[in-house]
XYZ file of C-alpha atoms in Angstrom:
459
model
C 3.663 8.893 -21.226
C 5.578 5.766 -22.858
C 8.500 8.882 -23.795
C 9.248 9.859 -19.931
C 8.928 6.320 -18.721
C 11.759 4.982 -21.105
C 13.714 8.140 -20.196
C 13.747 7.299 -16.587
C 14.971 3.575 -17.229
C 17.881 5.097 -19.273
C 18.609 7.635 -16.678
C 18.408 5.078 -13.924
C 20.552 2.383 -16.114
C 23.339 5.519 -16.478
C 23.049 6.246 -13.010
C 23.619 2.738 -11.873
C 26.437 2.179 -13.810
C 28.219 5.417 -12.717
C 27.491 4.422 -9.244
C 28.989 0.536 -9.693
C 32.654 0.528 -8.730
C 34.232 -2.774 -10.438
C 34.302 -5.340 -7.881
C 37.737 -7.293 -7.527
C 37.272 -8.725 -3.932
C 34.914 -11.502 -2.830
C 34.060 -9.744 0.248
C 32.537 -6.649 -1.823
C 30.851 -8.914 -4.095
C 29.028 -11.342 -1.439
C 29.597 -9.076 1.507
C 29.075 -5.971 0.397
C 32.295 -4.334 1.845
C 34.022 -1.093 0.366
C 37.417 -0.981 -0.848
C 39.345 -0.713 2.336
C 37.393 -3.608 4.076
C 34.631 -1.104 5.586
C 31.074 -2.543 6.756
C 27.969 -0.461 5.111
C 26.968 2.416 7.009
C 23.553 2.309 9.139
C 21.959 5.126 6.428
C 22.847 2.998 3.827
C 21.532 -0.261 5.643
C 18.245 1.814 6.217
C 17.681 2.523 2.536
C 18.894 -0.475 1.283
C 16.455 -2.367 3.232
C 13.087 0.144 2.372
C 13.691 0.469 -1.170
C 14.006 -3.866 -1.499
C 11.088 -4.111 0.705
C 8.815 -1.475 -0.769
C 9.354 -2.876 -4.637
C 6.735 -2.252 -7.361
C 4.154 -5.577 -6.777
C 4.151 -4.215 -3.250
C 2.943 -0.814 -3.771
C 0.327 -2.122 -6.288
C -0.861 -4.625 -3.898
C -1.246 -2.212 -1.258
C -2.885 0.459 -3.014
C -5.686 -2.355 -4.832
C -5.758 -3.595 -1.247
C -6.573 0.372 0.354
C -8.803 0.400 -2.866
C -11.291 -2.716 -2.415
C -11.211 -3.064 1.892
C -10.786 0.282 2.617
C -8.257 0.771 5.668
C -8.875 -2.635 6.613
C -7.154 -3.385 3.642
C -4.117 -0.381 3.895
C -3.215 -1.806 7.394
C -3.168 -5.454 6.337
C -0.715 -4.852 3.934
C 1.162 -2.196 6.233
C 1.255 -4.858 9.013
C 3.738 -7.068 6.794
C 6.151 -5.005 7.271
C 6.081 -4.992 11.119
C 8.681 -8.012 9.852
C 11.392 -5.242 10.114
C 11.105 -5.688 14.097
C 10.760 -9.341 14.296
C 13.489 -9.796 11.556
C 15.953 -7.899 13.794
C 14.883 -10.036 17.000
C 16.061 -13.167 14.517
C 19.553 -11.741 12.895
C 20.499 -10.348 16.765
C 19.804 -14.342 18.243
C 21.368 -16.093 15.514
C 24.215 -13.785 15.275
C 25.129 -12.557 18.785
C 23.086 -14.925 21.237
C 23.948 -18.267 19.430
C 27.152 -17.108 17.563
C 25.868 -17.753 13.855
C 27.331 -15.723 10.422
C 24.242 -17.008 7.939
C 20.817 -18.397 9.074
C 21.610 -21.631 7.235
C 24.318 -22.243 9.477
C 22.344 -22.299 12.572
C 19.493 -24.552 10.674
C 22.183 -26.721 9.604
C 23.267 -27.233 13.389
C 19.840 -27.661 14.738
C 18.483 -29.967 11.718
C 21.261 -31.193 9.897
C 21.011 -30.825 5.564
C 17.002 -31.450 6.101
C 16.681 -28.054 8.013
C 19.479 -26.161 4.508
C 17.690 -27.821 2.109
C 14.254 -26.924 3.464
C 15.229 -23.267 3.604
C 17.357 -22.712 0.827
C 14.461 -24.557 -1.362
C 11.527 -21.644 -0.022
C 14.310 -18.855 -0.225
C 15.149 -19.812 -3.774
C 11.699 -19.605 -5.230
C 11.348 -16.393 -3.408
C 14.084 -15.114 -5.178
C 12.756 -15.896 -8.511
C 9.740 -14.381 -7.542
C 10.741 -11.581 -6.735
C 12.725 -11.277 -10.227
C 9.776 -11.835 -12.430
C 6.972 -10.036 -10.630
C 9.128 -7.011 -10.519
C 9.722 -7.809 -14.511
C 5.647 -7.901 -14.715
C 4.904 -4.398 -13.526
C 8.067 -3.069 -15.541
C 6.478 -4.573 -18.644
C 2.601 -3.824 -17.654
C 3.952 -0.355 -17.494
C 4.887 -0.046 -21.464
C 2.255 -2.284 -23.203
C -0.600 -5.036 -22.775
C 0.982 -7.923 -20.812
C 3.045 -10.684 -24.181
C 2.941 -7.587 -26.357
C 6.111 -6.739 -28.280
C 6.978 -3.429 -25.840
C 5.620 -5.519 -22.502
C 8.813 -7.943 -23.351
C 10.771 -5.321 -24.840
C 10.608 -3.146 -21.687
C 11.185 -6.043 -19.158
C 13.924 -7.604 -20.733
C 15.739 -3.797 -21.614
C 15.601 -3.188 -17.688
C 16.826 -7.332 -16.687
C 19.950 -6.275 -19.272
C 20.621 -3.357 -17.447
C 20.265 -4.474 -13.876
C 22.005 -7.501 -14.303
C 24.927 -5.706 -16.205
C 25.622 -3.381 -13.162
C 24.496 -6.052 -10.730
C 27.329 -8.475 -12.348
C 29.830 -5.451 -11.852
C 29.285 -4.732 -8.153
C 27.504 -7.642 -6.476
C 25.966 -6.452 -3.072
C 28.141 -3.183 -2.961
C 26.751 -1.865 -6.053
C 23.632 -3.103 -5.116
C 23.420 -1.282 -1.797
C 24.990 2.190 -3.311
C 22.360 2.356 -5.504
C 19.862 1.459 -3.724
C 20.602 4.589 -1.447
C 20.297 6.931 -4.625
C 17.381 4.935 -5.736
C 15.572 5.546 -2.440
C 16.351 8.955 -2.406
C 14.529 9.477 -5.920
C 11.387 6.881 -4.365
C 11.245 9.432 -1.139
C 11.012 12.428 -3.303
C 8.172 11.044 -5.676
C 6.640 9.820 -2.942
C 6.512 13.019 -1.718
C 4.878 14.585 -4.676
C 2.071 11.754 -5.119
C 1.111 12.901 -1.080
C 0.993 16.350 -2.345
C -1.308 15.503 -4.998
C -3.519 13.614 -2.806
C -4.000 15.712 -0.265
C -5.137 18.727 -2.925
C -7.291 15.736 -4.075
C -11.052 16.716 -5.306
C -12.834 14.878 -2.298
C -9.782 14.092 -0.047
C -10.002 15.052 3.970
C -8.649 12.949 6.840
C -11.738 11.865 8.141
C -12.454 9.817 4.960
C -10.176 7.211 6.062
C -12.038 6.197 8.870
C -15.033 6.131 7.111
C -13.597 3.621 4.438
C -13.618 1.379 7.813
C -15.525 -1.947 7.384
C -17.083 -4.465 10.092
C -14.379 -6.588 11.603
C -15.508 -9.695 9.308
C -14.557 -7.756 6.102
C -12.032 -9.760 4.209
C -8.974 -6.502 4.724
C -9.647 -7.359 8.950
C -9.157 -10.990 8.078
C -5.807 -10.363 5.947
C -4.629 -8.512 8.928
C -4.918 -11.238 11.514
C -3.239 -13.353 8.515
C -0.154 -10.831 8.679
C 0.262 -10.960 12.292
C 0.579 -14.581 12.247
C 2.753 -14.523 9.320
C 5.011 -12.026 10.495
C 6.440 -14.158 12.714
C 8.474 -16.141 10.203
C 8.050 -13.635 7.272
C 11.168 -11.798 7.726
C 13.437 -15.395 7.816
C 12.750 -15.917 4.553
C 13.486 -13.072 3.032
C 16.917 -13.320 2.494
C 17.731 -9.660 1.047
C 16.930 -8.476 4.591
C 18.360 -11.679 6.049
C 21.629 -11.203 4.346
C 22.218 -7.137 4.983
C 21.631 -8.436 9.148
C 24.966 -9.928 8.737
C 27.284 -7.056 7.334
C 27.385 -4.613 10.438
C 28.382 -4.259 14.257
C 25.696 -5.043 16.461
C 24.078 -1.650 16.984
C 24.342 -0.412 13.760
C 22.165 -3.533 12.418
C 19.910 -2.822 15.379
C 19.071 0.339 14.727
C 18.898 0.120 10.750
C 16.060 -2.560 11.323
C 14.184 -0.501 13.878
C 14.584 3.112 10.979
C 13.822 0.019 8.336
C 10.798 -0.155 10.110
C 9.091 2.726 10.923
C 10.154 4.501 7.359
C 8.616 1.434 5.305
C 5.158 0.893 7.385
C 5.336 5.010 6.787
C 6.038 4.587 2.835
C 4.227 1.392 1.944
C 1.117 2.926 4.576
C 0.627 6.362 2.243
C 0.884 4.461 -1.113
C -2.060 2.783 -0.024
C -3.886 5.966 0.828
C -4.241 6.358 -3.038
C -6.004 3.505 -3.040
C -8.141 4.083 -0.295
C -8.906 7.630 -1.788
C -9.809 6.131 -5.461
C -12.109 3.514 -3.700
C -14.305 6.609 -2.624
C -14.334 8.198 -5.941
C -15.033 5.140 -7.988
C -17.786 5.001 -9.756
C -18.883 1.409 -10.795
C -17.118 -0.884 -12.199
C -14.268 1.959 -12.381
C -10.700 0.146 -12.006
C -7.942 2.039 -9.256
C -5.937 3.353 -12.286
C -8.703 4.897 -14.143
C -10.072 6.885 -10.855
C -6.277 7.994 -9.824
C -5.819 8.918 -13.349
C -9.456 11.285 -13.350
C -8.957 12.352 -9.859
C -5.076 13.282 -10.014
C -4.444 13.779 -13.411
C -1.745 12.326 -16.073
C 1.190 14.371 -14.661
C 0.443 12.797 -11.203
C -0.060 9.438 -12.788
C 3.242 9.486 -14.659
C 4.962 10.099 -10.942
C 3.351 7.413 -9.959
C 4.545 5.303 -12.586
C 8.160 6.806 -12.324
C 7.522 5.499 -8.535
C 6.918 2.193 -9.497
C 9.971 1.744 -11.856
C 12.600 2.812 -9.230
C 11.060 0.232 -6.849
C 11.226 -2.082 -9.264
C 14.777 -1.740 -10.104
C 15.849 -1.233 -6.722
C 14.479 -4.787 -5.492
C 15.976 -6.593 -8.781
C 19.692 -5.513 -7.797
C 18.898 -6.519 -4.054
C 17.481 -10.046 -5.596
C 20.676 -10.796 -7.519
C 23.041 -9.948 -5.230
C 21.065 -11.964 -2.663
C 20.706 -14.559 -5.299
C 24.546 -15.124 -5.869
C 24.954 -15.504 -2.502
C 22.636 -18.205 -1.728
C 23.827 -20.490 -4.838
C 27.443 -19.698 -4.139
C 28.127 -19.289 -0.356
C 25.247 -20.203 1.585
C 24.513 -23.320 -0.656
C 28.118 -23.704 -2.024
C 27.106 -24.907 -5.559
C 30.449 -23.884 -6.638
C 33.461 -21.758 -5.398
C 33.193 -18.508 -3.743
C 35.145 -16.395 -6.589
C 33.459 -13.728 -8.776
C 32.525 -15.209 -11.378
C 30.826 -17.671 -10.505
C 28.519 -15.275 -8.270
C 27.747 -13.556 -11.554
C 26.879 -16.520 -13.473
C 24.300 -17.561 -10.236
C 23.020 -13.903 -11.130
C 22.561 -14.874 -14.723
C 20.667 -18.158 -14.051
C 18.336 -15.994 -11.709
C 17.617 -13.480 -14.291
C 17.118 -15.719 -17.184
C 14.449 -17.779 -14.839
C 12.333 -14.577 -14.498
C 12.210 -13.541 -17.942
C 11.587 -17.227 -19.084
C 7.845 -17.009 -16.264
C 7.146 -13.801 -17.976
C 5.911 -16.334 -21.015
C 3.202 -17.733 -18.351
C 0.207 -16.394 -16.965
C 0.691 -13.657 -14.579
C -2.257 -13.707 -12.949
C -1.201 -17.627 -11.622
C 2.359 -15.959 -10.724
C 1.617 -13.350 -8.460
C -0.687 -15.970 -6.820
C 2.326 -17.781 -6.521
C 4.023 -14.614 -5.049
C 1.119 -14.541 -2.724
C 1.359 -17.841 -1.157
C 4.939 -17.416 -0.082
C 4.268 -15.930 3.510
C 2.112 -19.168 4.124
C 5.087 -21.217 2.838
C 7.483 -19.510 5.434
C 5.343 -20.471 8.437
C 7.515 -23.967 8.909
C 10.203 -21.618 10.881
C 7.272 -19.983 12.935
C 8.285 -22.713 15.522
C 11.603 -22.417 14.893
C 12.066 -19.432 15.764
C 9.931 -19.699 18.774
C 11.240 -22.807 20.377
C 14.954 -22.346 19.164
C 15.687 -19.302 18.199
C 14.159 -17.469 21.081
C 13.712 -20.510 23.215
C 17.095 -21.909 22.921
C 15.937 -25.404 22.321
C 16.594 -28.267 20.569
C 13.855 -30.549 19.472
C 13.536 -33.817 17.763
C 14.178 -33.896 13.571
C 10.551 -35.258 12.665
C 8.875 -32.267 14.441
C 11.138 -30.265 11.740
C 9.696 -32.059 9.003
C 5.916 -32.452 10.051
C 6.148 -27.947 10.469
C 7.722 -27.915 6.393
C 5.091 -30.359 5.759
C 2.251 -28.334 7.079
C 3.195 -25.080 5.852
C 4.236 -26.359 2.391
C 0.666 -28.232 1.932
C -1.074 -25.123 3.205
C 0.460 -22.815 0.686
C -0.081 -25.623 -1.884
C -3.896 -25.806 -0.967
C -4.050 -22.048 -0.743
C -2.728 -21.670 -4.163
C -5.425 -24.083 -5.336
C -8.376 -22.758 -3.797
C -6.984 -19.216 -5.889
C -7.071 -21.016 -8.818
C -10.996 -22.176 -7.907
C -10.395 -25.372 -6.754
C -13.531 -25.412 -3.982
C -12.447 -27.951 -1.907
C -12.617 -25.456 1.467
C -16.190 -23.843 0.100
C -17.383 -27.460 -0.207
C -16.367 -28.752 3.046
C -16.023 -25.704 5.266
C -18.700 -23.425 3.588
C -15.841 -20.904 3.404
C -15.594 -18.614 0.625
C -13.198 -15.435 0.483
C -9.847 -16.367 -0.368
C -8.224 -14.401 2.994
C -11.159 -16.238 5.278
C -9.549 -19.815 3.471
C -5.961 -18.398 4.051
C -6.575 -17.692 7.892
C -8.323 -21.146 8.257
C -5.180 -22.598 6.611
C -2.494 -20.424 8.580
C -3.858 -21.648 12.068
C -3.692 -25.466 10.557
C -0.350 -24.971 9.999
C 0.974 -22.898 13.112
C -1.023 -25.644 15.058
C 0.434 -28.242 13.409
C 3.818 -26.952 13.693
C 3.820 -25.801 17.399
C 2.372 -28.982 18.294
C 5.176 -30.740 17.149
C 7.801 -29.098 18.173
C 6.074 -28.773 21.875
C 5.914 -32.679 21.681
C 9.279 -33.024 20.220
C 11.162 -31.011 22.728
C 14.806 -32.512 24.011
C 16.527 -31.938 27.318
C 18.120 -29.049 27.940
C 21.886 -29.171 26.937
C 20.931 -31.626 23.994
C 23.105 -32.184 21.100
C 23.480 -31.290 17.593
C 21.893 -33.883 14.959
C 22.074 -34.035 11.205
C 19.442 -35.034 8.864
């Protein structure tokens, strides 16, 4: 298998490079624009936004989820991505209702540098996140994670992604991220086919995978829906590609963005809800797919996971150059500094990939609980129009930043909420801490509340 999977990741790196037109103008490179000044096109805005959503710790998370809670688990996951709508709600009111380019610019009126540095802080360590868990599964993919090949293999496909990222910026990244999704589609495609001539498969098996409402995949999904609130705001590849088109165009590619991911991200984890019906015990999701499916289904599969992957790196770099460069303004907006911000980023993943993963993609985890400080803000003045008092600002990034902290502790078997609550699944202990923090941050921002007509403030 190792043979096909290092052909693809020359193929792709070819490919990618063919597809990268040498970027001369800041406003291809940050922007994304073509040569003659042109905004993407809503097709390409549609891809561009699956294939950076639906990247390779994604579809493994969602299949392991379909594969321990059953649908529970498959819809959880599925739910996240309901952000699409929201998100679109939040680029069309800071763009066209309050007359914003970037969302920093709007947080930067309503709470001064407090409300930049806040977000630019939790958008930056998403960033990096993003970059090294996608590195993981590239690496897990070739040999046992700190082997010579698992390092080999991620830091082959960071030299290739940054070389054509560096060339393009956000053009290249968002032409091929339209071939790339075209390839994903098409595998996906064949892994349904597989599935549905499964030994075992029918339709009516998902429904029986279903689990009382107190199973730990119902409880993740009442996490999502409160997450998804503020989810999409700190994302900033979708943030930044809700800035780049006319009105209805970015509309409608956030509504197709939609419909098409909860679609993709929905069937992956059908293969996990399949192999949690044909395991036998003890069996891991790999080793079923692999008994039930077969190799040649399995390589697809990992084929799958290595477009994703290299599809959401691009997205993260381009994304990433624009937040040191323009939205935080670390240095001037010319080329190369943008590709320098994209070499920082990429040498910070590789350097995590020395660390435990298992502690990183907790990390990864805890993000959505991390982005619930905007929940209110988005509530009371993105939707609401209102201005409210700094300190409720920084009692909602003090909530949300303790609950992720706590929530990344009690992962690593810290036992504070099983000692005092009698709590014990981890997604039981992450709803708990989600309505802390959405209480704490609505209730200050209710109390806080100014006149209508208020000011601006800085802080």
């Amino acid at each position: 298998m190792m043979t096909p999977l290092l052909l693809t990741l020359c193929v792709l790196a070819v490919i990618s490079f063919l597809l990268t037109p040498r970027q001369r103008t800041v406003d291809g490179f940050y922007a994304g624009q073509s040569a003659d000044g042109a905004a993407p096109s809503m097709v390409t805005l549609v891809f561009s936004q699956v294939t950076t959503w639906i990247f390779a710790r994604s579809l493994l998370t969602a299949a392991i989820l379909g594969f321990y809670y059953g649908i529970g688990g498959a819809l959880a996951y599925t739910a996240y991505y309901l952000s699409f709508f929201t998100g679109a709600v939040i680029v069309d009111q800071i763009r066209f209702r309050h007359g914003f380019d970037s969302v920093q610019a709007f947080l930067a009126d309503r709470f001064g540098s407090s409300g930049t540095t806040a977000y630019n802080l939790v958008v930056a360590l998403r960033l990096l996140s993003e970059v090294f868990a996608n590195l993981i599964v590239i690496g897990t993919l070739f040999g046992a994670e700190g082997s010579t090949l698992y390092l080999l293999a991620a830091s082959a496909a960071a030299v290739f992604t940054l070389g054509y990222s560096m060339l393009g910026g956000l053009q290249s990244s968002l032409r091929t991220d339209v071939f790339q999704m075209s390839v994903f589609l098409v595998m996906l495609a064949v892994l349904v086919f597989a599935l549905v001539g499964a030994p075992g498969w029918s339709i009516s098996l998902i429904g029986d995978t279903a689990r009382p409402v107190s199973d730990p995949g119902w409880i993740l999904l009442m996490v999502a829906m409160m997450q998804v609130i503020s989810y999409p705001m700190h994302d900033p590849v979708m943030m930044d590609r809700g800035f780049l088109a006319d009105r209805r165009t970015t509309w409608k590619s956030f509504l197709h963005a939609g419909w098409l991911s909860m679609g993709c991200i929905f069937l992956f984890a059908l293969l996990g809800v399949y192999a949690g019906t044909q395991a036998g015990e003890g069996e891991a999701m790999l080793a079923v797919l692999t008994r039930t499916l077969g190799e040649p289904t399995m390589l697809i599969l990992n084929l799958a996971l290595i477009v994703s992957a290299v599809s959401t790196l691009d997205s993260t770099l381009s994304s990433a150059s624009k937040l040191a460069i323009k939205d935080m303004g670390l240095a001037a907006p010319t080329l190369f500094n943008g590709r320098i911000a994209m070499l920082v980023f990429m040498i910070g993943g590789l350097a995590f990939l020395l660390l435990d993963t298992k502690e990183l993609y907790a990390a990864v985890a805890i993000s959505g609980t991390a982005s619930m400080f905007l929940t209110p803000v988005i509530l009371f003045c993105i939707i609401g129009g209102r201005r409210v008092s700094l300190w409720a600002f920084h009692v909602a990034f003090v909530a949300a930043m303790s609950g992720a902290v706590l929530y990344y502790l009690e992962t690593s078997n810290l036992g504070f909420m099983t000692q005092a609550f009698g709590i014990e699944h981890k997604y039981t202990k992450l709803l708990v801490i989600c309505i802390a923090v959405l209480t704490a941050g609505n209730g200050a921002f209710a109390l806080a509340l100014k006149p209508k007509g208020a000011v601006a403030q800085t802080g």
